[in-house]
Short mmCIF file of C-alpha atoms in Angstrom, two decimals:
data_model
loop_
_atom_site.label_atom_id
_atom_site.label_comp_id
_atom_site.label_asym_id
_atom_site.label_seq_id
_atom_site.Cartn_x
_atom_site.Cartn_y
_atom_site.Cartn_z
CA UNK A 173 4.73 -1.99 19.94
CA UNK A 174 5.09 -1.12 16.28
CA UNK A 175 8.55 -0.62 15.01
CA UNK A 176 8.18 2.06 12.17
CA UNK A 177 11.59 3.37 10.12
CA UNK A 178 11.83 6.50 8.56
CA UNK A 179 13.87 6.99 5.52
CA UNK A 180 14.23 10.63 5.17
CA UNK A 181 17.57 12.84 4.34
CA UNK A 182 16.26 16.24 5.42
CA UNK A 183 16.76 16.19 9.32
CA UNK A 184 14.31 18.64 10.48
CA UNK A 185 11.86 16.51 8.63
CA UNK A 186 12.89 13.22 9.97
CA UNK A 187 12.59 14.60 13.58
CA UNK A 188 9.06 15.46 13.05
CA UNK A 189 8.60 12.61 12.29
CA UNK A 190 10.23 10.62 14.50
CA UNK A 191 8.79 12.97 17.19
CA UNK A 192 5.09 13.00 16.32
CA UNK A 193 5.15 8.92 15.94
CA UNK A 194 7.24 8.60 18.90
CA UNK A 195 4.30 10.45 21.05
CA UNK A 196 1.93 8.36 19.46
CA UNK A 197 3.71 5.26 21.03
CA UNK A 198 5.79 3.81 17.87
CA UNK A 199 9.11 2.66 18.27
CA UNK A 200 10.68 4.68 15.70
CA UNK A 201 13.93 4.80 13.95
CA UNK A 202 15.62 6.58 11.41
CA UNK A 203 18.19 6.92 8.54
CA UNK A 204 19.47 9.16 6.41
CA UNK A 205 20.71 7.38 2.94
CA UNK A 206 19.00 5.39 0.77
CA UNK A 207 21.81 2.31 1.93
CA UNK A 208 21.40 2.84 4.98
CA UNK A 209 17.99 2.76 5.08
CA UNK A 210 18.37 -0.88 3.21
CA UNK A 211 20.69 -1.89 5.63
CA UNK A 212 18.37 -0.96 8.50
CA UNK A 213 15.04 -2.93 6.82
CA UNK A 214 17.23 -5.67 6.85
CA UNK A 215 18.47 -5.91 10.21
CA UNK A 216 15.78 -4.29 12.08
CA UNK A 217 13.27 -5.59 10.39
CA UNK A 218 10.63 -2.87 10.96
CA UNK A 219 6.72 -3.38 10.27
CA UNK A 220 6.66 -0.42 8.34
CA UNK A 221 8.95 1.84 6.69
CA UNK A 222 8.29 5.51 5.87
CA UNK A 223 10.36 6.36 2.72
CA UNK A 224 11.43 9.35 1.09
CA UNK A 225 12.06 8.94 -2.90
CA UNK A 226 14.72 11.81 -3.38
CA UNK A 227 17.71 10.12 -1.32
CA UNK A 228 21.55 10.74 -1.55
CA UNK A 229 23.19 7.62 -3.19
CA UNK A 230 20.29 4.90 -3.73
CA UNK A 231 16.79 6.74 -4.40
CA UNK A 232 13.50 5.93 -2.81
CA UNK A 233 11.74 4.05 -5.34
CA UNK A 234 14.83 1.49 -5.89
CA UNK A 235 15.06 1.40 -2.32
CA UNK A 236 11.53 0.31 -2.25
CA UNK A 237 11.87 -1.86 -4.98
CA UNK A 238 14.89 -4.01 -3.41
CA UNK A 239 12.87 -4.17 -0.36
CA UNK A 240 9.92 -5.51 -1.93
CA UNK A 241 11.62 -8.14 -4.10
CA UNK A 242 14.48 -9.98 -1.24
CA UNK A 243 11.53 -12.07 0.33
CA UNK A 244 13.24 -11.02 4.34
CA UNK A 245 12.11 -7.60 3.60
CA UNK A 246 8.86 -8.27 1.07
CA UNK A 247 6.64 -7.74 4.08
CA UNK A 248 7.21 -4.97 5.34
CA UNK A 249 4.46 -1.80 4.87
CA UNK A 250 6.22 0.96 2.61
CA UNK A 251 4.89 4.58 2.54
CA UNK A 252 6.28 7.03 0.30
CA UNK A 253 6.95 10.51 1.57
CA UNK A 254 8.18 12.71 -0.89
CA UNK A 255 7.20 16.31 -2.42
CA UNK A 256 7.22 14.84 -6.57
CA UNK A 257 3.50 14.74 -7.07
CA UNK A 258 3.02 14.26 -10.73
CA UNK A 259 0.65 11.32 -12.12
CA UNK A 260 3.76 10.11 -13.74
CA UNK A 261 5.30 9.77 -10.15
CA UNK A 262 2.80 8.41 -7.79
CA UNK A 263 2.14 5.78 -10.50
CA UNK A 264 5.83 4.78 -10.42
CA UNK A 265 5.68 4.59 -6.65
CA UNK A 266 2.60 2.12 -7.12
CA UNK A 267 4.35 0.24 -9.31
CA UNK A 268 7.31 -0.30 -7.73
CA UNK A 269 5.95 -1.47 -4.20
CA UNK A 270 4.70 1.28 -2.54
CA UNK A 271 1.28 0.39 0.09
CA UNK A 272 0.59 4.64 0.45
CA UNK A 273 1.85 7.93 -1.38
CA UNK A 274 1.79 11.08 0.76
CA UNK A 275 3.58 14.16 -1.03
CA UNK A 276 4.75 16.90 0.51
CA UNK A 277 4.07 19.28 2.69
CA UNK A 278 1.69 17.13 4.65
CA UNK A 279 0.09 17.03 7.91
CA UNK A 280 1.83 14.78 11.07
CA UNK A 281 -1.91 13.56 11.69
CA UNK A 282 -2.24 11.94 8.17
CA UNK A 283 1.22 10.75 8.04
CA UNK A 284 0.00 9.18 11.55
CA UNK A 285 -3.32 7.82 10.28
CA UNK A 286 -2.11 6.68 6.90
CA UNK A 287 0.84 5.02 9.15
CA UNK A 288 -2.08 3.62 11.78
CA UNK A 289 -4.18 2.02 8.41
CA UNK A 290 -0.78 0.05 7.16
CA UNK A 291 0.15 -1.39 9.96
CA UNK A 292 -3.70 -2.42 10.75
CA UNK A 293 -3.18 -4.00 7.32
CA UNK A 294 -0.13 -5.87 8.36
CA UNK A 295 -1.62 -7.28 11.14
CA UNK A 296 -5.11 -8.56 9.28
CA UNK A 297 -7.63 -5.47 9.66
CA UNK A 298 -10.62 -4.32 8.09
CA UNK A 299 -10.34 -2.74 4.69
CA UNK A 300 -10.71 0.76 4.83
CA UNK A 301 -14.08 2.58 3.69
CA UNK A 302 -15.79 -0.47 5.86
CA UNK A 303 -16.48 -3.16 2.14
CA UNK A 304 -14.64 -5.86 4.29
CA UNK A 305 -14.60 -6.40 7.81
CA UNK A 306 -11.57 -8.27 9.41
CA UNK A 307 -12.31 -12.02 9.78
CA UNK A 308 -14.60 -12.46 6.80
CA UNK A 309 -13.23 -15.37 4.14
CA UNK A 310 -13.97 -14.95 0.43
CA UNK A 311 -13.51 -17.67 -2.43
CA UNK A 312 -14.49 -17.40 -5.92
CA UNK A 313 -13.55 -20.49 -7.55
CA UNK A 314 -9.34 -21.17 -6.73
CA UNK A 315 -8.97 -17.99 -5.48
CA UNK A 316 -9.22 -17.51 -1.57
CA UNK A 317 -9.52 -13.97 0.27
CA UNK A 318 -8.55 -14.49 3.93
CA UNK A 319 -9.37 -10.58 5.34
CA UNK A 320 -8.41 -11.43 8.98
CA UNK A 321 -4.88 -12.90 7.65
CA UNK A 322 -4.55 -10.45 5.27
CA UNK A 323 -4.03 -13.46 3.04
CA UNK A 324 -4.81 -14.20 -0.96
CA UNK A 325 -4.69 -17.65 -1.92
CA UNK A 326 -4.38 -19.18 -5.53
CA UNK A 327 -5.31 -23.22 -5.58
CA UNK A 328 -3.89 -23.18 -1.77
CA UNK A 329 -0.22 -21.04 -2.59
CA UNK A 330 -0.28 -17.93 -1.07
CA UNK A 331 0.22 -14.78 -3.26
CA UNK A 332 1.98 -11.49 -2.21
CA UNK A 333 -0.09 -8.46 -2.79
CA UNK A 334 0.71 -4.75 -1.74
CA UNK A 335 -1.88 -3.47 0.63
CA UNK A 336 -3.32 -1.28 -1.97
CA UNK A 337 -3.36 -4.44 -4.41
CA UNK A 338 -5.15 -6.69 -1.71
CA UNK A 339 -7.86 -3.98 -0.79
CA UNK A 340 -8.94 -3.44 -4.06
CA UNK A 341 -9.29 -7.47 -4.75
CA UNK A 342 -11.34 -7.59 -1.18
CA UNK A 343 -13.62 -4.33 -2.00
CA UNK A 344 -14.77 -5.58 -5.13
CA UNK A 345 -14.79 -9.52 -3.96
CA UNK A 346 -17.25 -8.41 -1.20
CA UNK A 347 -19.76 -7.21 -4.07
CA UNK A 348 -19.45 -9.33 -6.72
CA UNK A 349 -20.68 -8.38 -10.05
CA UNK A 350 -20.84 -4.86 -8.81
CA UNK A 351 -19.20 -2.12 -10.95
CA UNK A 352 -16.73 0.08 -9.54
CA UNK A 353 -15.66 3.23 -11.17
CA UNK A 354 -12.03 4.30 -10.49
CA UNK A 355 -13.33 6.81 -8.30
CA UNK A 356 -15.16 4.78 -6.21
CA UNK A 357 -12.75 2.28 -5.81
CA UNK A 358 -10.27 5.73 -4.89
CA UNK A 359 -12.67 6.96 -2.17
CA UNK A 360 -13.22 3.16 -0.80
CA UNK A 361 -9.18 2.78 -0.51
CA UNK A 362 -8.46 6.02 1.34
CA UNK A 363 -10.97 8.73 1.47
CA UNK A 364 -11.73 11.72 -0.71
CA UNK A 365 -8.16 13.58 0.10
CA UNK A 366 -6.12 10.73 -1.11
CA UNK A 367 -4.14 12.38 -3.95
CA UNK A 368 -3.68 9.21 -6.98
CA UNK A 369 -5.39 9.41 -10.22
CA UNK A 370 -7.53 7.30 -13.01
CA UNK A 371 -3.72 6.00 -13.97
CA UNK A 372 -2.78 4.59 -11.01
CA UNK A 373 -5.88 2.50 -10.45
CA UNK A 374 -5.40 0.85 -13.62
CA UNK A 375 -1.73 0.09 -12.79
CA UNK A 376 -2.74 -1.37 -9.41
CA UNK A 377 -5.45 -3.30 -11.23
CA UNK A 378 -2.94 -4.57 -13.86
CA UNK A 379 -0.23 -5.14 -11.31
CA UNK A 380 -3.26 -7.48 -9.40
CA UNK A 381 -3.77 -9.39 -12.48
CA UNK A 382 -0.61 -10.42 -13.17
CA UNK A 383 0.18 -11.55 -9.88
CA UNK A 384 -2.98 -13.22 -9.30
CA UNK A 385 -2.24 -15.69 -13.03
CA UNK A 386 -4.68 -17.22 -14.59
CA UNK A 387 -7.12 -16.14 -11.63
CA UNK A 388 -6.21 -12.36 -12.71
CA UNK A 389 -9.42 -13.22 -15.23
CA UNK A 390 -11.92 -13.08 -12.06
CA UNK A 391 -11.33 -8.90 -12.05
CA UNK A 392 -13.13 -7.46 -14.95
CA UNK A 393 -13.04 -4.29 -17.27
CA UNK A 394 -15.90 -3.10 -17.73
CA UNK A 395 -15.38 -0.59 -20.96
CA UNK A 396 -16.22 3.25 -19.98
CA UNK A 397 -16.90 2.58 -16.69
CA UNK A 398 -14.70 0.58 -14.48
CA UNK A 399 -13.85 -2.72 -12.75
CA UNK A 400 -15.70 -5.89 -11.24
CA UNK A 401 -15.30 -8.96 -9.96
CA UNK A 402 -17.24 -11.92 -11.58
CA UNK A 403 -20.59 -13.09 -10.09
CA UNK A 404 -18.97 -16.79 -10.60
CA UNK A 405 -16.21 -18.61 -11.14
#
């Protein structure tokens, strides 16, 4: 049973929560400040944590950032919740860890779903939009895409991606030399309603790069258009 903690100050909101993913057979718990909900990652040590950004005391996104840089809690799936829904903001929450961005008011069934898709992720799923099934093993030169691990290899040494990092490195591995334009690569990570922008593909792209080193050269701009991953090495 998944263990799924919500980070959420506004009580009536947190108890939807916790109800709706309670009844969908999560273990779920909850807190209430951003320490506490550090405190909790740490000890708990949930598989996925749903986080709200505008916290008394430590705020969402350096909650999320902590999290994703102390290597016990690096792991662990990270969905923002939160009503800011500016360009300027869901890029932040990209940058700074995040795996999903929902903004509120939003649905209990796509907090559920969205929820559902991380913690496939986590465990070594398919990539959604069906480019990569689970299982499937893709190398280009040094650089090894394990989809059933959920795994990215550089010269053997595993690299941490976000789940939105590694799905856009196994969409466009599966198709080599194929162009993707933000769009597609938008509608291929999370459907049509998924609210991010032209921005925040390019900082998930850059973000890829840098952690993927010298093998960050493999994933291509292609000027006016979009991204790629080389034919070869």
């Amino acid at each position: 049973m998944a263990h799924i903690l919500i980070v959420e100050d506004e009580k009536d909101i947190s108890a939807l929560l916790e109800f709706n993913l309670t009844r969908e057979g999560y273990r779920v718990s909850v807190a209430w400040t951003g320490e506490d909900g550090l405190k909790a990652a740490r000890t708990e040590q949930p598989d996925l944590v749903i986080l709200d950004l505008m916290l008394p005391g430590i705020g969402g996104m350096d909650v999320c950032r902590k999290l994703k840089s102390d290597p016990l809690t690096s792991a662990i799936r990270i969905i923002m919740l939160t009503a800011r829904d500016s360009e300027v903001d869901v890029v932040a929450g990209l940058e700074s860890g995040a795996d999903d961005y929902i903004t509120k008011p939003f649905s209990p069934r796509v907090v559920i779903a969205r929820a559902r898709a991380a913690l496939r992720r986590r465990e070594g799923g398919a990539v959604e939009g069906g480019e990569v099934e689970g299982g499937e093993v893709l190398t280009l030169g040094v650089l090894t895409i394990d989809t059933g691990r959920h795994q990215v290899l550089v010269d053997g040494s595993p690299i941490q991606l976000t789940l939105t990092e590694f799905q856009l490195l196994a969409i466009m591995a599966r198709k080599r030399g194929w162009v993707f334009s933000r769009y597609q690569l938008v509608d291929a990570l999370r459907g049509e309603d998924y609210i991010v922008t032209d921005r925040a593909i390019d900082v998930q792209i850059a973000n890829l790069r840098k952690k993927l080193g010298p093998s960050g050269d493999y994933v291509e701009t292609v000027r006016g258009i979009g991204y790629r991953v080389k034919e070869s090495a």
